[in-house]
Amino acid sequence: MASPTSVRRRLYSELSAEIQEHLEERVDELVENGTPREEAVYAARREFGNVARIEERSREVWGWAWLENLIADLLFALRQLRRDPV
């Protein structure tokens, strides 16, 4: 049985790959319409928006963001306590 962490990583990886596919499809459309490739890449990224933010919002929709933030905060607190227990 796959761990929740490995499942989440796989889902995030699939999400990133799908977003890249959409970007490439748009770039290909622009190139087919006569836009030079470099300009098409820039235009597609501008139209699509901030990829990192889109991925982040998608993760939030899945409902795990609050738990991941809590775990990250707890791990940070434990590292700080280990480093300076007083």
Tab-separated table of C-alpha atoms in Angstrom:
chain	number	residue	atom	x	y	z
A	1	MET	CA	0.000	0.000	0.000
A	2	ALA	CA	1.356	3.398	-0.944
A	3	SER	CA	1.906	5.913	1.808
A	4	PRO	CA	-0.165	9.114	1.826
A	5	THR	CA	3.005	11.100	1.181
A	6	SER	CA	3.910	9.100	-1.929
A	7	VAL	CA	0.344	9.358	-3.239
A	8	ARG	CA	0.369	13.114	-2.680
A	9	ARG	CA	3.745	13.456	-4.427
A	10	ARG	CA	2.439	11.460	-7.383
A	11	LEU	CA	-0.671	13.653	-7.596
A	12	TYR	CA	1.412	16.832	-7.427
A	13	SER	CA	3.723	15.495	-10.107
A	14	GLU	CA	0.771	14.640	-12.336
A	15	LEU	CA	-0.670	18.111	-11.769
A	16	SER	CA	2.612	19.762	-12.782
A	17	ALA	CA	2.850	17.572	-15.881
A	18	GLU	CA	-0.716	18.411	-16.891
A	19	ILE	CA	-0.129	22.133	-16.495
A	20	GLN	CA	3.002	21.856	-18.650
A	21	GLU	CA	1.007	19.975	-21.288
A	22	HIS	CA	-1.574	22.769	-21.399
A	23	LEU	CA	1.180	25.350	-21.772
A	24	GLU	CA	2.815	23.381	-24.581
A	25	GLU	CA	-0.524	22.986	-26.362
A	26	ARG	CA	-1.036	26.757	-26.254
A	27	VAL	CA	2.505	27.371	-27.470
A	28	ASP	CA	1.901	24.964	-30.375
A	29	GLU	CA	-1.342	26.767	-31.271
A	30	LEU	CA	0.421	30.122	-31.316
A	31	VAL	CA	3.289	28.756	-33.419
A	32	GLU	CA	0.799	27.254	-35.894
A	33	ASN	CA	-0.766	30.707	-36.215
A	34	GLY	CA	2.580	32.216	-37.155
A	35	THR	CA	4.003	33.415	-33.847
A	36	PRO	CA	7.727	32.784	-33.436
A	37	ARG	CA	8.343	30.036	-30.846
A	38	GLU	CA	10.099	32.270	-28.310
A	39	GLU	CA	7.277	34.806	-28.414
A	40	ALA	CA	4.701	32.000	-28.285
A	41	VAL	CA	6.244	30.625	-25.097
A	42	TYR	CA	6.207	34.059	-23.505
A	43	ALA	CA	2.618	34.725	-24.607
A	44	ALA	CA	1.377	31.335	-23.392
A	45	ARG	CA	2.983	31.850	-19.970
A	46	ARG	CA	1.525	35.355	-19.761
A	47	GLU	CA	-1.964	34.075	-20.655
A	48	PHE	CA	-1.746	31.122	-18.319
A	49	GLY	CA	-0.463	33.050	-15.329
A	50	ASN	CA	1.814	32.090	-12.477
A	51	VAL	CA	2.230	28.311	-12.726
A	52	ALA	CA	3.433	27.938	-9.132
A	53	ARG	CA	0.385	29.815	-7.833
A	54	ILE	CA	-1.957	27.716	-9.963
A	55	GLU	CA	-0.410	24.538	-8.552
A	56	GLU	CA	-0.681	25.925	-5.030
A	57	ARG	CA	-4.364	26.815	-5.484
A	58	SER	CA	-5.074	23.366	-6.898
A	59	ARG	CA	-3.475	21.745	-3.858
A	60	GLU	CA	-5.571	23.958	-1.587
A	61	VAL	CA	-8.711	22.762	-3.345
A	62	TRP	CA	-7.716	19.160	-2.640
A	63	GLY	CA	-7.930	20.040	1.046
A	64	TRP	CA	-4.460	19.013	2.229
A	65	ALA	CA	-2.858	22.457	2.387
A	66	TRP	CA	-3.853	23.129	5.997
A	67	LEU	CA	-2.476	19.761	7.111
A	68	GLU	CA	0.765	20.212	5.175
A	69	ASN	CA	1.199	23.693	6.666
A	70	LEU	CA	0.543	22.335	10.160
A	71	ILE	CA	3.111	19.560	9.710
A	72	ALA	CA	5.672	21.999	8.308
A	73	ASP	CA	5.111	24.337	11.272
A	74	LEU	CA	5.429	21.482	13.766
A	75	LEU	CA	8.638	20.237	12.168
A	76	PHE	CA	10.062	23.750	12.237
A	77	ALA	CA	9.156	24.105	15.920
A	78	LEU	CA	10.793	20.765	16.725
A	79	ARG	CA	13.983	21.768	14.898
A	80	GLN	CA	14.061	25.036	16.811
A	81	LEU	CA	13.525	23.242	20.135
A	82	ARG	CA	16.235	20.715	19.336
A	83	ARG	CA	18.651	23.503	18.456
A	84	ASP	CA	17.836	25.652	21.502
A	85	PRO	CA	15.819	23.725	24.105
A	86	VAL	CA	15.601	26.718	26.469
